[in-house]
């Protein structure tokens, strides 16, 4: 009973800590959504594009005790890896977060190109993510980057989301094929830059913005899931404590009753 009470205190404290952190992160998450959505409006999102080199960027958490949020990301990553793999195709992982790394390394060790942990050790900011995005782009060859994260809806609701960023070369091919990117031709380009250079800059900036929003969305979802999990744990601990208290009282009462019967029986025997 004492152990259960101590565990209940810990789970309640963890719920309160997650709630206080969530308030701060949620505002920044909602503000960050406006960063990458204009890119989708301009370039479009092409999740079904068929390319040879796919890189799956899976965003997960470093800590557990947050429900099935990491398992969901890993399941989606594995399913996407199967879809984008083939005889003439190459699909690699870039994993952000310790929990995703632990799960994917079991069956996809050879496909993991890069791992990053302790991303949330300090509050997430754009400068930190921009440096990380630049590092990923320098070390990974890709035709399409597919960023997987959990989009925050509410404390009890999050949705696995995939955002696709095409390489400048593939984007130009899609443009020539009459895709959404063809709308770029209607813009006037200043400064002497070519369409290829503009697409290169847009792809890099789009990736850093998507990664920034994805990291914040996932952090928000993690804190919400942890709040929900710790609330359930606290209630379960309370139910267990009630059952243990009932069992303890029944056992104690039975023991007292037995002792009284023995005393009365002994007294009756002496009188007889």
Coordinates of N, CA, C and O in Angstrom, one line a residue, residues 113-235:
X113 N 20.7 5.6 -41.7 CA 21.8 6.5 -42.2 C 22.3 7.4 -41.1 O 23.5 7.7 -41.1
X114 N 21.4 7.9 -40.2 CA 21.8 8.9 -39.3 C 20.8 8.9 -38.1 O 19.6 8.7 -38.3
X115 N 21.4 9.1 -36.9 CA 20.5 9.2 -35.7 C 20.8 10.4 -34.9 O 22.0 10.8 -34.8
X116 N 19.8 11.1 -34.3 CA 20.0 12.3 -33.5 C 19.2 12.1 -32.2 O 18.0 11.8 -32.3
X117 N 19.9 12.2 -31.1 CA 19.2 12.1 -29.8 C 19.3 13.4 -29.0 O 20.1 14.3 -29.3
X118 N 18.6 13.4 -27.9 CA 18.6 14.6 -27.0 C 18.2 15.9 -27.7 O 18.7 17.0 -27.3
X119 N 17.3 15.8 -28.6 CA 16.9 17.0 -29.4 C 16.1 17.9 -28.5 O 16.1 19.1 -28.6
X120 N 15.4 17.3 -27.5 CA 14.5 18.2 -26.6 C 15.2 18.4 -25.2 O 14.5 18.8 -24.3
X121 N 16.5 18.2 -25.2 CA 17.2 18.5 -23.9 C 17.0 20.0 -23.5 O 16.9 20.3 -22.3
X122 N 17.1 20.8 -24.5 CA 16.8 22.3 -24.3 C 15.6 22.6 -25.1 O 15.2 21.9 -26.0
X123 N 14.9 23.7 -24.8 CA 13.7 24.1 -25.5 C 14.0 24.2 -27.0 O 15.1 24.8 -27.4
X124 N 13.2 23.7 -27.9 CA 13.4 23.6 -29.3 C 13.3 25.0 -29.9 O 12.4 25.8 -29.7
X125 N 14.3 25.4 -30.7 CA 14.3 26.7 -31.4 C 14.7 26.5 -32.8 O 15.3 25.5 -33.2
X126 N 14.4 27.5 -33.7 CA 14.6 27.4 -35.1 C 16.1 27.3 -35.5 O 16.4 26.5 -36.4
X127 N 16.9 28.0 -34.8 CA 18.4 28.0 -35.1 C 18.9 26.6 -34.9 O 19.7 26.1 -35.8
X128 N 18.6 25.9 -33.8 CA 19.0 24.6 -33.5 C 18.5 23.6 -34.6 O 19.3 22.8 -35.1
X129 N 17.3 23.7 -35.0 CA 16.7 22.8 -36.1 C 17.3 23.1 -37.4 O 17.6 22.2 -38.2
X130 N 17.6 24.4 -37.7 CA 18.2 24.8 -39.0 C 19.6 24.2 -39.2 O 19.9 23.7 -40.3
X131 N 20.3 24.2 -38.1 CA 21.7 23.6 -38.1 C 21.6 22.1 -38.3 O 22.3 21.4 -39.1
X132 N 20.6 21.4 -37.6 CA 20.4 20.0 -37.8 C 19.9 19.6 -39.2 O 20.4 18.7 -39.8
X133 N 19.0 20.4 -39.8 CA 18.6 20.2 -41.2 C 19.7 20.3 -42.2 O 19.8 19.5 -43.1
X134 N 20.6 21.3 -42.0 CA 21.7 21.5 -42.8 C 22.7 20.3 -42.8 O 23.2 19.8 -43.8
X135 N 22.8 19.8 -41.5 CA 23.7 18.6 -41.3 C 23.1 17.4 -42.0 O 23.9 16.6 -42.6
X136 N 21.8 17.2 -41.9 CA 21.2 16.1 -42.6 C 21.3 16.2 -44.1 O 21.7 15.2 -44.8
X137 N 21.1 17.3 -44.7 CA 21.2 17.5 -46.1 C 22.6 17.3 -46.6 O 22.8 16.9 -47.8
X138 N 23.6 17.6 -45.8 CA 25.0 17.5 -46.2 C 25.4 16.0 -46.2 O 26.3 15.6 -47.0
X139 N 24.8 15.2 -45.3 CA 25.2 13.8 -45.1 C 24.4 12.8 -45.8 O 24.7 11.6 -45.8
X140 N 23.3 13.2 -46.4 CA 22.3 12.2 -47.0 C 22.0 12.6 -48.4 O 21.7 13.8 -48.7
X141 N 22.1 11.6 -49.3 CA 21.6 11.8 -50.7 C 20.2 11.4 -50.8 O 19.8 10.4 -50.4
X142 N 19.4 12.3 -51.5 CA 17.9 12.0 -51.5 C 17.3 12.6 -52.8 O 17.8 13.5 -53.4
X143 N 16.2 11.9 -53.2 CA 15.3 12.4 -54.2 C 14.1 13.0 -53.6 O 13.4 13.9 -54.0
X144 N 13.7 12.3 -52.4 CA 12.5 12.8 -51.7 C 12.8 12.6 -50.2 O 13.2 11.5 -49.8
X145 N 12.5 13.6 -49.4 CA 12.6 13.5 -47.9 C 11.2 13.4 -47.4 O 10.3 14.2 -47.8
X146 N 10.9 12.4 -46.6 CA 9.6 12.1 -46.1 C 9.6 12.3 -44.6 O 10.2 11.4 -43.9
X147 N 9.1 13.4 -44.0 CA 9.2 13.6 -42.6 C 8.0 13.1 -41.9 O 6.8 13.5 -42.3
X148 N 8.2 12.3 -40.9 CA 7.0 11.7 -40.2 C 7.0 12.2 -38.8 O 8.0 12.1 -38.1
X149 N 5.9 12.7 -38.3 CA 5.7 13.2 -37.0 C 4.3 13.1 -36.5 O 3.4 12.8 -37.4
X150 N 4.0 13.3 -35.3 CA 2.6 13.2 -34.7 C 2.1 14.6 -34.6 O 2.7 15.4 -33.8
X151 N 1.1 15.0 -35.4 CA 0.5 16.3 -35.4 C -0.4 16.4 -34.2 O -1.3 15.6 -34.0
X152 N -0.2 17.5 -33.4 CA -1.0 17.7 -32.1 C -2.4 18.2 -32.5 O -2.5 19.2 -33.2
X153 N -3.4 17.6 -31.9 CA -4.8 18.1 -32.1 C -5.3 18.5 -30.7 O -5.9 19.6 -30.6
X154 N -5.2 17.6 -29.7 CA -5.6 17.9 -28.3 C -4.8 17.1 -27.4 O -4.0 16.3 -27.8
X155 N -5.1 17.2 -26.1 CA -4.3 16.4 -25.1 C -4.5 14.9 -25.3 O -3.6 14.1 -25.1
X156 N -5.7 14.5 -25.8 CA -5.9 13.1 -26.0 C -5.9 12.7 -27.5 O -6.2 11.5 -27.8
X157 N -5.6 13.6 -28.4 CA -5.6 13.3 -29.8 C -4.4 13.8 -30.6 O -4.0 15.0 -30.4
X158 N -3.8 12.9 -31.3 CA -2.7 13.3 -32.2 C -2.8 12.4 -33.5 O -3.3 11.3 -33.4
X159 N -2.3 13.0 -34.6 CA -2.4 12.3 -35.8 C -1.1 12.1 -36.5 O -0.4 13.1 -36.7
X160 N -0.7 10.8 -36.9 CA 0.6 10.6 -37.6 C 0.5 11.4 -39.0 O -0.5 11.2 -39.7
X161 N 1.5 12.1 -39.3 CA 1.5 13.0 -40.5 C 2.8 12.8 -41.3 O 3.9 12.6 -40.7
X162 N 2.7 12.8 -42.6 CA 3.8 12.6 -43.5 C 3.9 13.9 -44.4 O 2.9 14.2 -45.0
X163 N 5.0 14.5 -44.4 CA 5.2 15.7 -45.3 C 6.4 15.3 -46.2 O 7.5 14.9 -45.8
X164 N 6.2 15.5 -47.5 CA 7.2 15.1 -48.5 C 7.9 16.4 -49.1 O 7.2 17.3 -49.5
X165 N 9.3 16.4 -49.0 CA 10.1 17.5 -49.6 C 10.9 16.9 -50.8 O 11.7 15.9 -50.6
X166 N 10.7 17.4 -52.0 CA 11.4 16.9 -53.1 C 12.7 17.6 -53.3 O 12.9 18.7 -53.0
X167 N 13.7 16.8 -53.9 CA 15.0 17.5 -54.2 C 14.8 18.4 -55.4 O 13.8 18.3 -56.1
X168 N 15.7 19.4 -55.5 CA 15.5 20.4 -56.6 C 15.4 19.7 -58.0 O 14.6 20.2 -58.8
X169 N 16.2 18.7 -58.2 CA 16.2 18.0 -59.5 C 14.8 17.4 -59.8 O 14.2 17.5 -60.9
X170 N 14.3 16.6 -58.8 CA 13.0 16.0 -58.9 C 11.9 17.0 -59.1 O 10.9 16.9 -59.8
X171 N 12.0 18.1 -58.3 CA 11.0 19.2 -58.3 C 10.9 19.8 -59.7 O 9.8 20.1 -60.2
X172 N 12.1 19.9 -60.4 CA 12.1 20.5 -61.7 C 11.5 19.5 -62.7 O 10.8 20.0 -63.6
X173 N 11.7 18.2 -62.5 CA 11.1 17.2 -63.4 C 9.6 17.3 -63.3 O 8.9 17.2 -64.3
X174 N 9.2 17.4 -62.0 CA 7.7 17.4 -61.8 C 7.1 18.7 -62.4 O 6.0 18.7 -62.9
X175 N 7.9 19.8 -62.4 CA 7.4 21.0 -63.0 C 7.3 20.9 -64.5 O 6.3 21.3 -65.0
X176 N 8.3 20.2 -65.1 CA 8.2 20.0 -66.6 C 7.1 19.1 -66.9 O 6.5 19.2 -68.0
X177 N 6.7 18.2 -66.0 CA 5.6 17.2 -66.3 C 4.3 17.9 -66.0 O 3.2 17.2 -66.2
X178 N 4.3 19.2 -65.7 CA 3.0 19.9 -65.5 C 2.4 19.8 -64.1 O 1.2 19.9 -63.9
X179 N 3.3 19.5 -63.1 CA 2.8 19.4 -61.7 C 2.6 20.8 -61.2 O 2.6 21.8 -61.8
X180 N 2.3 20.8 -59.9 CA 2.0 22.1 -59.2 C 3.1 23.1 -59.2 O 2.9 24.3 -59.3
X181 N 4.3 22.5 -59.3 CA 5.5 23.4 -59.3 C 5.6 24.2 -60.6 O 6.3 25.2 -60.6
X182 N 4.9 23.8 -61.6 CA 4.8 24.6 -62.8 C 4.4 26.0 -62.6 O 4.6 26.9 -63.4
X183 N 3.7 26.2 -61.5 CA 3.2 27.6 -61.2 C 4.3 28.6 -61.0 O 4.1 29.8 -61.1
X184 N 5.5 28.1 -60.7 CA 6.7 28.9 -60.5 C 7.0 29.8 -61.7 O 7.6 30.8 -61.6
X185 N 6.7 29.2 -62.9 CA 7.0 29.9 -64.1 C 6.3 31.2 -64.2 O 6.7 32.1 -65.0
X186 N 5.2 31.3 -63.5 CA 4.4 32.6 -63.6 C 4.9 33.7 -62.7 O 4.5 34.8 -62.8
X187 N 6.0 33.4 -61.9 CA 6.6 34.4 -61.1 C 7.8 35.0 -61.8 O 8.5 34.3 -62.5
X188 N 8.1 36.3 -61.5 CA 9.2 36.9 -62.0 C 10.4 36.8 -61.0 O 10.3 37.1 -59.8
X189 N 11.5 36.2 -61.5 CA 12.7 36.0 -60.7 C 13.6 37.2 -60.8 O 14.1 37.6 -61.8
X190 N 14.0 37.7 -59.6 CA 14.9 38.8 -59.5 C 16.3 38.4 -59.0 O 16.4 37.4 -58.3
X191 N 17.3 39.2 -59.2 CA 18.6 38.9 -58.7 C 19.5 38.0 -59.5 O 20.6 37.6 -59.1
X192 N 19.0 37.6 -60.7 CA 19.8 36.8 -61.6 C 19.9 35.4 -61.2 O 20.7 34.6 -61.8
X193 N 19.1 34.9 -60.3 CA 19.1 33.5 -59.9 C 18.3 32.7 -60.9 O 17.3 33.1 -61.5
X194 N 18.8 31.4 -61.2 CA 18.0 30.6 -62.1 C 16.9 29.8 -61.3 O 16.9 29.9 -60.1
X195 N 16.1 29.2 -62.1 CA 15.0 28.4 -61.4 C 15.5 27.3 -60.6 O 15.0 27.0 -59.5
X196 N 16.6 26.7 -61.0 CA 17.3 25.6 -60.3 C 17.8 26.1 -58.9 O 17.6 25.4 -57.9
X197 N 18.4 27.2 -58.9 CA 18.9 27.8 -57.7 C 17.8 28.2 -56.7 O 17.9 27.9 -55.5
X198 N 16.7 28.7 -57.3 CA 15.6 29.1 -56.4 C 15.0 27.8 -55.8 O 14.7 27.8 -54.6
X199 N 14.9 26.7 -56.6 CA 14.3 25.5 -56.1 C 15.2 24.9 -55.0 O 14.7 24.3 -54.0
X200 N 16.5 25.0 -55.2 CA 17.5 24.5 -54.2 C 17.3 25.2 -52.9 O 17.2 24.6 -51.8
X201 N 17.2 26.6 -52.9 CA 17.0 27.4 -51.7 C 15.7 27.1 -51.1 O 15.6 27.0 -49.8
X202 N 14.6 26.9 -51.9 CA 13.3 26.6 -51.4 C 13.3 25.3 -50.7 O 12.7 25.1 -49.6
X203 N 13.9 24.3 -51.3 CA 13.9 22.9 -50.7 C 14.6 22.9 -49.4 O 14.1 22.3 -48.4
X204 N 15.7 23.6 -49.3 CA 16.5 23.7 -48.0 C 15.7 24.4 -46.9 O 15.6 23.9 -45.8
X205 N 15.1 25.5 -47.3 CA 14.3 26.3 -46.3 C 13.0 25.5 -45.9 O 12.6 25.5 -44.8
X206 N 12.4 24.9 -46.9 CA 11.2 24.1 -46.6 C 11.5 23.0 -45.7 O 10.7 22.8 -44.7
X207 N 12.6 22.3 -45.9 CA 12.9 21.2 -45.0 C 13.2 21.6 -43.6 O 12.7 21.0 -42.6
X208 N 13.9 22.7 -43.4 CA 14.2 23.2 -42.0 C 12.9 23.7 -41.4 O 12.7 23.5 -40.2
X209 N 11.9 24.3 -42.1 CA 10.6 24.7 -41.5 C 9.8 23.5 -41.2 O 9.1 23.5 -40.1
X210 N 9.7 22.5 -42.0 CA 8.9 21.3 -41.8 C 9.5 20.6 -40.6 O 8.7 20.1 -39.7
X211 N 10.8 20.5 -40.5 CA 11.5 19.8 -39.4 C 11.2 20.5 -38.1 O 11.0 19.9 -37.0
X212 N 11.3 21.9 -38.1 CA 11.0 22.7 -36.9 C 9.6 22.5 -36.4 O 9.3 22.2 -35.2
X213 N 8.6 22.6 -37.3 CA 7.2 22.4 -37.0 C 7.0 20.9 -36.5 O 6.3 20.7 -35.5
X214 N 7.6 20.0 -37.2 CA 7.4 18.5 -36.8 C 8.0 18.2 -35.4 O 7.3 17.5 -34.7
X215 N 9.1 18.8 -35.1 CA 9.7 18.6 -33.8 C 8.8 19.2 -32.7 O 8.6 18.6 -31.6
X216 N 8.2 20.4 -32.9 CA 7.4 21.0 -32.0 C 6.0 20.3 -31.8 O 5.5 20.0 -30.7
X217 N 5.5 19.9 -33.0 CA 4.2 19.1 -33.0 C 4.4 17.8 -32.2 O 3.5 17.4 -31.4
X218 N 5.5 17.1 -32.4 CA 5.8 15.8 -31.8 C 6.0 16.0 -30.3 O 5.6 15.2 -29.5
X219 N 6.7 17.1 -29.9 CA 6.9 17.4 -28.5 C 5.6 17.7 -27.8 O 5.4 17.3 -26.7
X220 N 4.7 18.4 -28.5 CA 3.4 18.7 -28.0 C 2.6 17.4 -27.8 O 1.9 17.2 -26.7
X221 N 2.6 16.6 -28.8 CA 1.9 15.3 -28.7 C 2.4 14.4 -27.6 O 1.6 13.8 -26.9
X222 N 3.7 14.5 -27.5 CA 4.4 13.6 -26.4 C 3.9 14.1 -25.0 O 3.6 13.3 -24.2
X223 N 3.9 15.4 -24.8 CA 3.5 15.9 -23.5 C 2.0 15.7 -23.2 O 1.6 15.3 -22.1
X224 N 1.2 15.8 -24.3 CA -0.2 15.5 -24.1 C -0.5 14.0 -23.8 O -1.3 13.7 -22.9
X225 N 0.2 13.2 -24.5 CA 0.1 11.7 -24.3 C 0.6 11.3 -22.9 O 0.1 10.5 -22.3
X226 N 1.7 12.0 -22.5 CA 2.2 11.7 -21.1 C 1.2 12.2 -20.0 O 1.0 11.5 -19.0
X227 N 0.6 13.3 -20.3 CA -0.4 13.8 -19.3 C -1.5 12.7 -19.2 O -2.0 12.4 -18.1
X228 N -2.0 12.3 -20.4 CA -3.1 11.3 -20.4 C -2.7 10.0 -19.7 O -3.4 9.4 -19.0
X229 N -1.4 9.5 -20.1 CA -0.9 8.3 -19.5 C -0.8 8.3 -18.0 O -1.1 7.4 -17.2
X230 N -0.2 9.5 -17.5 CA 0.0 9.6 -16.1 C -1.3 9.8 -15.3 O -1.5 9.3 -14.2
X231 N -2.3 10.4 -16.0 CA -3.7 10.5 -15.4 C -4.3 9.1 -15.2 O -4.8 8.8 -14.1
X232 N -4.2 8.3 -16.2 CA -4.7 6.9 -16.2 C -3.9 6.1 -15.1 O -4.5 5.4 -14.3
X233 N -2.6 6.3 -15.0 CA -1.8 5.6 -14.0 C -2.2 6.0 -12.6 O -2.3 5.2 -11.7
X234 N -2.5 7.3 -12.4 CA -2.9 7.8 -11.1 C -4.2 7.2 -10.7 O -4.4 6.8 -9.5
X235 N -5.1 7.1 -11.6 CA -6.5 6.5 -11.3 C -6.3 5.0 -11.1 O -7.0 4.5 -10.1

